[in-house]
Structure formats: C-alpha cells, structure tokens
Amino acid sequence: MFTLYHHPFSPSSRFVRLMLREYGADYQERCFDPWERPGELLQLNPAGTVPILVENEGPAICGPMPIMEYLDETRGYAVADRRLMPDHPDARAECRRLVDWSLCKFDTEVVGHLVRERIYKQTMPKSAGGGAPDSAALRVARANIHHHLRYFSYLVASRRWIAGDRLSFADLALGAALSCADYLGEVPWANEENVKNWYARVKSRPSMRPLLSEKILGMPASVTYADLDF
Amino acid sequence: MFTLYHHPFSPSSRFVRLMLREYGADYQERCFDPWERPGELLQLNPAGTVPILVENEGPAICGPMPIMEYLDETRGYAVADRRLMPDHPDARAECRRLVDWSLCKFDTEVVGHLVRERIYKQTMPKSAGGGAPDSAALRVARANIHHHLRYFSYLVASRRWIAGDRLSFADLALGAALSCADYLGEVPWANEENVKNWYARVKSRPSMRPLLSEKILGMPASVTYADLDF
C-alpha cells in the first residue's frame, strides 16, 4: 500500500496519481498545501515539495521523476504490455525528455504561473504571498502557451502518442499539466486540433476520472474540463 | 563514439562529462553558449538547452537526467562494480532525488545565479542580457548557499558518499555544481568540514581533472579550485 502526499492541483502530483492508477497500485492520499511546508512534509522531503510517495513503511520517494522510475522498476514488468516506459533506451530517453518538458519547462513558462496565480494565491495567507493574481505573470503564461501547444501539435502530428506509438509516461505528464490549465479554461483548444484529439484520448482513460471530478471551492471548472467530447 | 554538446561552466554539462569519463566512454565535444540558441542546437533539442548527447548517428539524448539514465542503461552493467546507479530501487530513488537537488534546486537557488551573473553575463551581448552582474541575485545566492551546504554536511556526516555508502551519480552531480561555484571562490569551505572532506574525495577522481584545468579568459580560478588539498 502506497501513501501519496500531494496537492490536487499540482501537475506533478496529478502525474503521480495517473501513474498509480494506470499501474493498478492501491494508495491512500494525504493533501498538503505546497506553500505551507509543515514539519511532517519537511521530514519526508527536505525540499518541502510534493509529490512524495511512501510504500508501506519504506523511505520517502521524492519528486515526480524519481517516483516514475521507482514505479516502473517495481511494477513495470508486472503490467506487461501496459508498461508506460518504452523498451528501447533511445525511446526511453525521448519519453523522459518529454516528461521533463511537461513538468519543468512547461510548468516554469506556463502552467506554474496559472496555478500559482489563479489557484494557490486564492487560498494562501497574505503573509505567504496570497492575494490577487499578478496580471503580468498571467500575461506571460498566456503568451507562452501558444508556443508550447504548437510544439505538442507538431509531435502528435507524426506520432500516435506524444513520445511515440504507444502510450507512455510522457502522455500522463503532459495530460496532468494540461488538465490544470484546462480546469482554469486557459487552453486555447480552438486552434490546436491535433493536440485536442490527443488530449481527448488521454482524458477518456479511466485513470483520469478522479481528476476530472475534482473541484475548487468557489471556482467552477471550465466547460471543457470534464467533457470527454469537448 | 559520443558527441557532447555542452558549455564548460554549465553544471549539468559538467555532470555529463564526469559520467562519460567515469564510464570510460569516448566522446568529442562541441561547445555552445546556452543563451545563443543557434539553429543547430534547436534542431537537436527544441528546448534550446545543453547538455545534449548523441551516440554515433543516433537521436539526441537531451538533458542531464535522461542522459544519466541512458548511460546507465547502455553502459552500467559493463562497468560492473564501478556502476554509478545503486542496485536497490529505494537507493536509486535517493540517488535520483539528490541529482535533482544538485542540478535543479541548488541551481535555481544558488549556482545558476552565480554562473549567470559572474560568467555568462561577461560574454553575453548586451541585447541578450549581458553586462554587469545583478548584485541582488548574487546576494540571494550567497545567502542560500549556507543552507544547502548545511544540508549536504548533514548527509555526508552519516554516509560515506552523498547518496549512500558507494560513489553514485549524485556525487558527480553535486561535485559538478559545486565546482562551478568553487571556480568563482563562492563556496565558504571554512565552516563546512564534512562537505569539504567529501568534495576533496570527489575532486581527486581522475574524471575531475579536465574540469579543474578549465579557465575563463580574464577570470582566474579561485585559489582552492584546482588544489586537491584545499
């Protein structure tokens, strides 16, 4: 049994929830606000960040990439052809590059700003930086998202899934990141048919269901968020 | 034969050079300035960042973590007990957590500021952001480095190497990051006996030699930089 320490709108945490469900792993959840850094969290992960995964009484596995490799090393062979890590080292490198792109580059340039300004800052106390969204940060994110979508579109135009011809961790990582932006209605789907079709396939996976029913108090999801036929 | 696209003072690139030498891999180098993003680099890695590793005519392996996993997957077993990835999944997760800490967290909070302000900005054209160092950024880095060193010191006080009892990728990643700060004389070694002793052992490895003879035109290395007995 796993325990996952996470925040429902942290893209990296969503990525871990998707992986756990795709690999059929039982887990219980503990939610933390990433800006609070309570003692319990810092003891598990001195970096003070979520996601953190603990298997039974084992040590804390910290961060989305170490968790991804851990799940693949300990569960990958058991799920046979549903394994989410490609077999060839070249294809694995491509999968890891796009996981990193989705959770680091896309987060730094787009999703991190949106989530922080529009979700975290609504619940944060003023002393921790809470309050009204910074419109300059939102403007940057809204300009950057077009470049990223164009690149994702280029990738899925020549591949069935984002990192190749089979579903991989990279699809879950990008799906997790896009789902946060989509909740806020910040994804300009209209111009991006390829990405939209790819995301519709990711969204219809059973592992996505719990994420799509998630709600923030006082901030309803965009109309496209839970719609599988958006 | 590998081709490595890198910058001599990018910590992630230094990490890859250390890994290649530790695993006895032949490689040729191509240096790039990370802020230039020339077409050749963008074609290999659309993120426009170094390090990038290419094996023969193979695809580009982009980013320090994908390169680490690739080298381990394709060379790890051949080097037998000199393998730099631990055997147990828990220990592997700890190694990956500390590689991530060294190249991401430590970079964002300390080394990235130092290298950018004191090295990159000296060669960058003004239009790309070059010029005098931003003293506020340097102040933040110099305050933060103490917290990081204290944490590294805590780790090596109870372990022979940074991620456990054997040399691992984590030692090379942290060594690579610290070596950049040390070139600039920005590591307050005096208060950190534990980290100093650990770094002396990393520094004395033959794989470190090419890094320690590297020089920046007009900016000599600190007195401790190449001294194995600092």
Short mmCIF file of C-alpha atoms in Angstrom, two decimals:
data_model
loop_
_atom_site.label_atom_id
_atom_site.label_comp_id
_atom_site.label_asym_id
_atom_site.label_seq_id
_atom_site.Cartn_x
_atom_site.Cartn_y
_atom_site.Cartn_z
CA MET A 1 0.00 0.00 0.00
CA PHE A 2 1.27 3.42 -1.01
CA THR A 3 0.72 6.75 0.72
CA LEU A 4 0.83 9.73 -1.62
CA TYR A 5 1.48 13.21 -0.23
CA HIS A 6 0.20 15.65 -2.80
CA HIS A 7 -1.81 18.72 -3.78
CA PRO A 8 -4.83 18.17 -6.06
CA PHE A 9 -3.77 20.94 -8.48
CA SER A 10 -0.02 20.35 -8.53
CA PRO A 11 0.68 18.99 -12.05
CA SER A 12 3.48 16.73 -10.78
CA SER A 13 1.17 15.29 -8.13
CA ARG A 14 -1.53 14.66 -10.74
CA PHE A 15 1.07 12.87 -12.84
CA VAL A 16 1.81 10.51 -9.94
CA ARG A 17 -1.90 9.83 -9.34
CA LEU A 18 -2.30 8.93 -13.01
CA MET A 19 0.69 6.57 -12.92
CA LEU A 20 -0.54 4.85 -9.76
CA ARG A 21 -3.95 4.23 -11.29
CA GLU A 22 -2.54 3.10 -14.65
CA TYR A 23 -0.32 0.61 -12.82
CA GLY A 24 -3.24 -0.52 -10.64
CA ALA A 25 -1.50 0.36 -7.37
CA ASP A 26 -3.51 0.83 -4.17
CA TYR A 27 -2.86 4.10 -2.43
CA GLN A 28 -4.17 6.48 0.19
CA GLU A 29 -3.84 10.24 -0.14
CA ARG A 30 -2.63 13.00 2.15
CA CYS A 31 -3.19 16.52 0.84
CA PHE A 32 -0.77 19.33 1.59
CA ASP A 33 -0.62 22.96 0.54
CA PRO A 34 2.78 23.28 -1.13
CA TRP A 35 3.43 26.74 0.34
CA GLU A 36 2.88 25.62 3.94
CA ARG A 37 5.89 23.29 4.29
CA PRO A 38 4.70 21.72 7.57
CA GLY A 39 7.20 19.75 9.67
CA GLU A 40 5.75 16.40 8.62
CA LEU A 41 6.35 17.19 4.95
CA LEU A 42 9.87 18.52 5.54
CA GLN A 43 10.78 15.37 7.41
CA LEU A 44 9.76 13.26 4.43
CA ASN A 45 11.26 15.61 1.84
CA PRO A 46 13.73 18.29 2.97
CA ALA A 47 12.99 20.14 -0.29
CA GLY A 48 9.49 20.73 1.14
CA THR A 49 7.73 19.86 -2.13
CA VAL A 50 5.05 17.40 -3.20
CA PRO A 51 4.57 14.76 -4.61
CA ILE A 52 6.09 12.29 -2.16
CA LEU A 53 5.32 8.58 -2.31
CA VAL A 54 5.85 6.13 0.56
CA GLU A 55 5.43 2.39 0.10
CA ASN A 56 4.37 0.70 3.37
CA GLU A 57 6.98 1.65 5.97
CA GLY A 58 9.61 2.35 3.32
CA PRO A 59 11.60 5.52 2.73
CA ALA A 60 10.05 8.56 1.02
CA ILE A 61 10.39 8.65 -2.77
CA CYS A 62 10.51 12.38 -3.57
CA GLY A 63 9.67 14.13 -6.81
CA PRO A 64 7.82 13.09 -9.96
CA MET A 65 10.78 11.69 -11.90
CA PRO A 66 12.22 9.51 -9.10
CA ILE A 67 8.64 8.27 -8.44
CA MET A 68 8.16 7.46 -12.13
CA GLU A 69 11.36 5.40 -12.26
CA TYR A 70 10.54 3.71 -8.96
CA LEU A 71 7.07 2.66 -10.12
CA ASP A 72 8.47 1.40 -13.37
CA GLU A 73 11.27 -0.53 -11.68
CA THR A 74 9.00 -2.14 -9.11
CA ARG A 75 5.75 -2.52 -11.14
CA GLY A 76 6.67 -2.10 -14.83
CA TYR A 77 7.28 -5.76 -15.66
CA ALA A 78 4.13 -6.91 -13.84
CA VAL A 79 1.83 -4.83 -16.06
CA ALA A 80 3.37 -6.40 -19.22
CA ASP A 81 2.22 -4.57 -22.36
CA ARG A 82 0.54 -1.83 -20.32
CA ARG A 83 4.01 -0.73 -19.21
CA LEU A 84 4.41 3.02 -19.59
CA MET A 85 8.18 3.10 -20.12
CA PRO A 86 9.28 2.22 -23.67
CA ASP A 87 11.65 -0.71 -24.14
CA HIS A 88 14.50 0.81 -26.17
CA PRO A 89 16.97 3.19 -24.48
CA ASP A 90 16.50 5.77 -27.28
CA ALA A 91 12.72 5.71 -26.84
CA ARG A 92 13.10 5.86 -23.07
CA ALA A 93 15.26 8.99 -23.44
CA GLU A 94 12.57 10.58 -25.61
CA CYS A 95 9.88 9.70 -23.05
CA ARG A 96 11.97 11.17 -20.21
CA ARG A 97 12.74 14.32 -22.22
CA LEU A 98 9.02 14.97 -22.66
CA VAL A 99 8.16 14.20 -19.04
CA ASP A 100 10.79 16.76 -18.11
CA TRP A 101 9.40 19.23 -20.68
CA SER A 102 5.84 18.84 -19.34
CA LEU A 103 6.68 19.08 -15.65
CA CYS A 104 9.62 21.53 -15.74
CA LYS A 105 9.78 23.69 -18.88
CA PHE A 106 6.00 23.86 -19.49
CA ASP A 107 5.50 24.42 -15.77
CA THR A 108 8.07 27.22 -15.49
CA GLU A 109 6.80 29.00 -18.59
CA VAL A 110 3.05 28.37 -18.42
CA VAL A 111 1.22 26.08 -16.01
CA GLY A 112 3.14 27.02 -12.86
CA HIS A 113 2.14 30.68 -13.31
CA LEU A 114 -1.52 29.83 -13.95
CA VAL A 115 -1.84 27.50 -10.98
CA ARG A 116 0.02 29.78 -8.62
CA GLU A 117 -1.74 33.00 -9.59
CA ARG A 118 -5.23 31.64 -10.02
CA ILE A 119 -5.44 28.72 -7.56
CA TYR A 120 -2.74 28.77 -4.88
CA LYS A 121 -2.91 32.52 -4.24
CA GLN A 122 -6.63 32.27 -3.52
CA THR A 123 -6.01 30.01 -0.50
CA MET A 124 -2.58 31.25 0.60
CA PRO A 125 -2.49 33.65 3.52
CA LYS A 126 -1.35 37.16 2.57
CA SER A 127 1.87 36.70 4.54
CA ALA A 128 2.85 33.76 2.30
CA GLY A 129 2.20 35.73 -0.88
CA GLY A 130 -1.56 35.15 -1.27
CA GLY A 131 -3.95 37.66 -2.78
CA ALA A 132 -4.93 38.93 -6.21
CA PRO A 133 -3.30 37.25 -9.24
CA ASP A 134 -0.31 39.03 -10.77
CA SER A 135 -1.57 40.03 -14.20
CA ALA A 136 1.95 40.27 -15.67
CA ALA A 137 2.62 36.61 -14.78
CA LEU A 138 -0.71 35.56 -16.31
CA ARG A 139 0.06 37.53 -19.48
CA VAL A 140 3.41 35.74 -19.87
CA ALA A 141 1.78 32.33 -19.36
CA ARG A 142 -0.99 33.10 -21.85
CA ALA A 143 1.52 34.18 -24.48
CA ASN A 144 3.81 31.19 -23.89
CA ILE A 145 1.10 28.54 -24.04
CA HIS A 146 0.71 29.03 -27.82
CA HIS A 147 4.35 28.11 -28.47
CA HIS A 148 4.07 25.00 -26.34
CA LEU A 149 0.80 23.88 -27.94
CA ARG A 150 2.32 24.34 -31.37
CA TYR A 151 5.22 22.11 -30.40
CA PHE A 152 2.94 19.43 -28.90
CA SER A 153 0.85 19.63 -32.06
CA TYR A 154 3.96 19.06 -34.18
CA LEU A 155 4.79 15.97 -32.10
CA VAL A 156 1.35 14.33 -32.22
CA ALA A 157 1.01 15.05 -35.94
CA SER A 158 3.59 12.36 -36.66
CA ARG A 159 3.11 10.02 -33.71
CA ARG A 160 0.14 8.22 -32.24
CA TRP A 161 1.09 9.30 -28.70
CA ILE A 162 3.29 12.17 -27.55
CA ALA A 163 6.58 10.23 -27.23
CA GLY A 164 5.97 7.51 -29.83
CA ASP A 165 3.48 4.94 -30.99
CA ARG A 166 2.49 3.70 -27.56
CA LEU A 167 1.00 5.40 -24.53
CA SER A 168 3.87 6.32 -22.17
CA PHE A 169 4.63 8.26 -19.01
CA ALA A 170 5.07 11.33 -21.23
CA ASP A 171 1.36 11.32 -22.14
CA LEU A 172 0.41 11.21 -18.46
CA ALA A 173 2.82 14.00 -17.55
CA LEU A 174 1.57 16.32 -20.28
CA GLY A 175 -2.05 15.30 -19.64
CA ALA A 176 -1.60 16.14 -15.94
CA ALA A 177 -0.12 19.56 -16.74
CA LEU A 178 -2.73 20.41 -19.38
CA SER A 179 -5.58 19.31 -17.11
CA CYS A 180 -4.65 22.01 -14.57
CA ALA A 181 -4.63 24.72 -17.25
CA ASP A 182 -7.84 23.32 -18.73
CA TYR A 183 -9.66 23.47 -15.37
CA LEU A 184 -8.98 27.21 -15.47
CA GLY A 185 -10.16 27.47 -19.09
CA GLU A 186 -6.67 28.60 -20.11
CA VAL A 187 -6.07 26.22 -23.04
CA PRO A 188 -6.92 27.76 -26.44
CA TRP A 189 -8.15 24.46 -27.93
CA ALA A 190 -9.78 26.09 -30.95
CA ASN A 191 -6.52 26.45 -32.89
CA GLU A 192 -5.00 23.14 -31.91
CA GLU A 193 -6.95 20.26 -33.44
CA ASN A 194 -4.07 17.74 -33.17
CA VAL A 195 -3.40 18.36 -29.50
CA LYS A 196 -7.12 18.40 -28.78
CA ASN A 197 -7.60 14.98 -30.37
CA TRP A 198 -4.64 13.59 -28.49
CA TYR A 199 -5.89 15.08 -25.19
CA ALA A 200 -9.39 13.67 -25.78
CA ARG A 201 -7.82 10.20 -25.86
CA VAL A 202 -5.83 10.83 -22.67
CA LYS A 203 -8.89 12.30 -20.97
CA SER A 204 -11.04 9.27 -21.72
CA ARG A 205 -8.73 6.93 -19.81
CA PRO A 206 -10.26 5.63 -16.56
CA SER A 207 -7.18 6.87 -14.68
CA MET A 208 -8.24 10.47 -15.46
CA ARG A 209 -11.72 10.14 -13.92
CA PRO A 210 -10.92 11.15 -10.32
CA LEU A 211 -9.03 14.23 -11.58
CA LEU A 212 -11.93 15.32 -13.76
CA SER A 213 -14.37 15.28 -10.86
CA GLU A 214 -12.12 17.45 -8.70
CA LYS A 215 -13.41 20.92 -7.77
CA ILE A 216 -12.07 24.07 -6.19
CA LEU A 217 -14.44 25.78 -3.78
CA GLY A 218 -15.89 28.90 -5.40
CA MET A 219 -14.10 28.32 -8.72
CA PRO A 220 -16.05 26.02 -11.03
CA ALA A 221 -14.17 24.15 -13.77
CA SER A 222 -14.22 25.43 -17.36
CA VAL A 223 -16.96 23.96 -19.57
CA THR A 224 -14.45 21.78 -21.45
CA TYR A 225 -12.79 20.36 -18.32
CA ALA A 226 -14.80 17.20 -17.63
CA ASP A 227 -16.35 16.94 -21.09
CA LEU A 228 -14.82 13.96 -22.93
CA ASP A 229 -16.22 15.28 -26.21
CA PHE A 230 -15.06 18.90 -25.86
CA MET B 1 31.59 7.40 -30.17
CA PHE B 2 29.59 10.11 -28.43
CA THR B 3 29.29 13.78 -29.33
CA LEU B 4 28.55 16.04 -26.38
CA TYR B 5 27.07 19.49 -26.94
CA HIS B 6 27.79 21.49 -23.83
CA HIS B 7 29.05 24.64 -22.12
CA PRO B 8 32.17 24.30 -19.95
CA PHE B 9 30.55 26.12 -16.98
CA SER B 10 27.06 24.66 -17.17
CA PRO B 11 26.81 22.40 -14.08
CA SER B 12 24.56 19.90 -15.92
CA SER B 13 27.08 19.69 -18.76
CA ARG B 14 29.93 19.14 -16.30
CA PHE B 15 27.87 16.35 -14.74
CA VAL B 16 27.64 14.62 -18.13
CA ARG B 17 31.38 14.99 -18.77
CA LEU B 18 32.08 13.38 -15.38
CA MET B 19 29.72 10.48 -16.11
CA LEU B 20 31.25 9.86 -19.55
CA ARG B 21 34.74 9.72 -18.09
CA GLU B 22 33.74 7.56 -15.14
CA TYR B 23 32.12 5.08 -17.56
CA GLY B 24 35.17 5.22 -19.84
CA ALA B 25 33.16 6.41 -22.87
CA ASP B 26 34.92 8.06 -25.81
CA TYR B 27 33.47 11.42 -26.77
CA GLN B 28 34.11 14.56 -28.74
CA GLU B 29 32.93 17.97 -27.56
CA ARG B 30 31.06 20.81 -29.19
CA CYS B 31 30.78 23.96 -27.08
CA PHE B 32 27.73 26.21 -27.23
CA ASP B 33 26.78 29.35 -25.40
CA PRO B 34 23.42 28.47 -23.78
CA TRP B 35 21.96 31.93 -24.43
CA GLU B 36 22.62 31.84 -28.17
CA ARG B 37 20.26 29.00 -29.14
CA PRO B 38 21.69 28.56 -32.65
CA GLY B 39 19.68 26.59 -35.22
CA GLU B 40 21.91 23.51 -34.93
CA LEU B 41 21.24 23.29 -31.19
CA LEU B 42 17.48 23.85 -31.56
CA GLN B 43 17.29 21.08 -34.13
CA LEU B 44 18.86 18.65 -31.69
CA ASN B 45 16.93 19.90 -28.68
CA PRO B 46 13.86 22.12 -29.23
CA ALA B 47 14.24 23.29 -25.60
CA GLY B 48 17.46 25.00 -26.75
CA THR B 49 19.46 23.84 -23.74
CA VAL B 50 22.67 21.89 -23.17
CA PRO B 51 23.81 19.21 -22.41
CA ILE B 52 22.86 17.08 -25.41
CA LEU B 53 24.48 13.72 -26.10
CA VAL B 54 24.46 11.96 -29.46
CA GLU B 55 25.76 8.41 -29.88
CA ASN B 56 27.10 7.83 -33.41
CA GLU B 57 24.27 8.71 -35.80
CA GLY B 58 21.61 8.14 -33.13
CA PRO B 59 18.95 10.53 -31.88
CA ALA B 60 19.79 13.35 -29.47
CA ILE B 61 19.55 12.49 -25.78
CA CYS B 62 18.59 15.79 -24.13
CA GLY B 63 19.07 16.89 -20.56
CA PRO B 64 21.20 15.63 -17.69
CA MET B 65 18.70 13.16 -16.20
CA PRO B 66 17.75 11.42 -19.48
CA ILE B 67 21.50 11.22 -20.30
CA MET B 68 22.27 9.73 -16.88
CA GLU B 69 19.62 7.01 -17.31
CA TYR B 70 20.74 6.36 -20.91
CA LEU B 71 24.39 5.92 -19.93
CA ASP B 72 23.42 3.66 -17.09
CA GLU B 73 21.10 1.57 -19.26
CA THR B 74 23.62 1.16 -22.06
CA ARG B 75 26.91 1.11 -20.08
CA GLY B 76 26.00 0.43 -16.44
CA TYR B 77 26.31 -3.35 -16.48
CA ALA B 78 29.59 -3.27 -18.43
CA VAL B 79 31.39 -1.29 -15.71
CA ALA B 80 30.35 -3.85 -13.05
CA ASP B 81 31.14 -2.58 -9.55
CA ARG B 82 32.07 0.86 -10.85
CA ARG B 83 28.41 1.34 -11.78
CA LEU B 84 27.15 4.70 -10.54
CA MET B 85 23.49 3.78 -10.11
CA PRO B 86 22.71 1.87 -6.89
CA ASP B 87 21.12 -1.58 -7.18
CA HIS B 88 18.06 -1.27 -4.95
CA PRO B 89 15.04 0.79 -6.11
CA ASP B 90 14.97 2.69 -2.77
CA ALA B 91 18.64 3.61 -3.10
CA ARG B 92 18.14 4.53 -6.76
CA ALA B 93 15.32 6.90 -5.72
CA GLU B 94 17.63 8.52 -3.18
CA CYS B 95 20.36 8.92 -5.80
CA ARG B 96 17.90 10.48 -8.28
CA ARG B 97 16.47 12.80 -5.61
CA LEU B 98 19.95 14.18 -4.92
CA VAL B 99 20.87 14.50 -8.61
CA ASP B 100 17.67 16.51 -8.99
CA TRP B 101 18.51 18.58 -5.90
CA SER B 102 22.03 19.36 -7.17
CA LEU B 103 21.05 20.24 -10.74
CA CYS B 104 17.63 21.83 -10.17
CA LYS B 105 17.04 23.11 -6.62
CA PHE B 106 20.68 24.01 -5.88
CA ASP B 107 20.94 25.52 -9.35
CA THR B 108 17.76 27.63 -9.06
CA GLU B 109 18.66 28.90 -5.60
CA VAL B 110 22.45 29.23 -5.80
CA VAL B 111 24.71 28.06 -8.62
CA GLY B 112 22.54 29.21 -11.52
CA HIS B 113 22.64 32.79 -10.22
CA LEU B 114 26.41 32.71 -9.68
CA VAL B 115 27.20 31.27 -13.10
CA ARG B 116 24.79 33.53 -14.92
CA GLU B 117 25.76 36.75 -13.19
CA ARG B 118 29.50 36.19 -12.97
CA ILE B 119 30.31 34.06 -16.04
CA TYR B 120 27.59 34.09 -18.71
CA LYS B 121 26.86 37.81 -18.47
CA GLN B 122 30.51 38.62 -19.12
CA THR B 123 30.36 37.06 -22.61
CA MET B 124 26.70 37.66 -23.48
CA PRO B 125 25.97 40.58 -25.78
CA LYS B 126 24.07 43.41 -24.06
CA SER B 127 20.99 42.66 -26.18
CA ALA B 128 20.80 39.14 -24.71
CA GLY B 129 21.04 40.43 -21.13
CA GLY B 130 24.83 40.64 -20.78
CA GLY B 131 26.61 43.25 -18.67
CA ALA B 132 27.37 43.88 -15.02
CA PRO B 133 26.26 41.23 -12.50
CA ASP B 134 22.97 41.83 -10.69
CA SER B 135 24.07 42.29 -7.08
CA ALA B 136 20.63 41.34 -5.71
CA ALA B 137 20.83 37.94 -7.43
CA LEU B 138 24.33 37.37 -6.08
CA ARG B 139 23.21 38.33 -2.57
CA VAL B 140 20.40 35.76 -2.69
CA ALA B 141 22.77 33.04 -3.94
CA ARG B 142 25.35 33.83 -1.25
CA ALA B 143 22.72 33.68 1.48
CA ASN B 144 21.20 30.45 0.16
CA ILE B 145 24.46 28.54 -0.24
CA HIS B 146 24.83 28.24 3.55
CA HIS B 147 21.52 26.37 3.89
CA HIS B 148 22.48 23.98 1.10
CA LEU B 149 25.96 23.31 2.49
CA ARG B 150 24.47 22.61 5.89
CA TYR B 151 22.15 20.04 4.34
CA PHE B 152 24.96 18.38 2.33
CA SER B 153 27.03 18.33 5.50
CA TYR B 154 24.20 16.60 7.36
CA LEU B 155 24.07 13.96 4.60
CA VAL B 156 27.79 13.19 4.43
CA ALA B 157 28.07 13.10 8.22
CA SER B 158 26.20 9.77 8.24
CA ARG B 159 27.15 8.36 4.83
CA ARG B 160 30.43 7.70 3.07
CA TRP B 161 29.14 9.30 -0.15
CA ILE B 162 26.29 11.76 -0.66
CA ALA B 163 23.55 9.24 -1.51
CA GLY B 164 24.84 6.22 0.38
CA ASP B 165 27.90 4.10 1.01
CA ARG B 166 29.06 3.95 -2.60
CA LEU B 167 30.03 6.61 -5.10
CA SER B 168 26.97 7.35 -7.25
CA PHE B 169 25.67 9.74 -9.91
CA ALA B 170 24.59 12.02 -7.05
CA ASP B 171 28.22 12.67 -6.07
CA LEU B 172 29.09 13.63 -9.64
CA ALA B 173 26.05 15.92 -9.94
CA LEU B 174 26.80 17.76 -6.72
CA GLY B 175 30.53 17.81 -7.49
CA ALA B 176 29.78 19.35 -10.90
CA ALA B 177 27.57 22.04 -9.37
CA LEU B 178 29.98 22.85 -6.53
CA SER B 179 32.95 23.00 -8.92
CA CYS B 180 31.33 25.92 -10.79
CA ALA B 181 30.74 27.86 -7.56
CA ASP B 182 34.23 26.96 -6.36
CA TYR B 183 35.86 28.30 -9.54
CA LEU B 184 34.34 31.65 -8.59
CA GLY B 185 35.51 31.34 -4.98
CA GLU B 186 31.89 31.36 -3.82
CA VAL B 187 31.95 28.29 -1.55
CA PRO B 188 32.52 29.16 2.14
CA TRP B 189 34.50 25.98 2.86
CA ALA B 190 35.80 27.20 6.23
CA ASN B 191 32.60 26.33 8.11
CA GLU B 192 31.88 23.06 6.36
CA GLU B 193 34.49 20.47 7.23
CA ASN B 194 32.28 17.47 6.30
CA VAL B 195 31.38 18.75 2.85
CA LYS B 196 34.98 19.82 2.27
CA ASN B 197 36.29 16.33 3.03
CA TRP B 198 33.69 14.76 0.79
CA TYR B 199 34.47 17.22 -2.03
CA ALA B 200 38.21 16.57 -1.68
CA ARG B 201 37.49 12.91 -2.44
CA VAL B 202 35.33 13.78 -5.46
CA LYS B 203 37.91 16.27 -6.68
CA SER B 204 40.74 13.76 -6.59
CA ARG B 205 39.00 11.44 -9.06
CA PRO B 206 40.70 11.32 -12.48
CA SER B 207 37.35 12.21 -14.11
CA MET B 208 37.55 15.67 -12.48
CA ARG B 209 40.96 16.54 -13.95
CA PRO B 210 39.84 18.13 -17.25
CA LEU B 211 37.34 20.30 -15.37
CA LEU B 212 39.95 21.51 -12.92
CA SER B 213 42.26 22.71 -15.68
CA GLU B 214 39.48 24.75 -17.36
CA LYS B 215 39.90 28.53 -17.41
CA ILE B 216 37.81 31.56 -18.26
CA LEU B 217 39.64 34.27 -20.15
CA GLY B 218 40.34 37.19 -17.81
CA MET B 219 38.84 35.46 -14.76
CA PRO B 220 41.34 33.23 -12.98
CA ALA B 221 40.04 30.39 -10.81
CA SER B 222 39.88 30.78 -7.03
CA VAL B 223 42.95 29.51 -5.14
CA THR B 224 41.08 26.44 -3.88
CA TYR B 225 39.72 25.42 -7.30
CA ALA B 226 42.39 23.07 -8.64
CA ASP B 227 44.06 22.39 -5.30
CA LEU B 228 43.32 18.80 -4.22
CA ASP B 229 44.46 19.63 -0.70
CA PHE B 230 42.49 22.82 -0.23
#
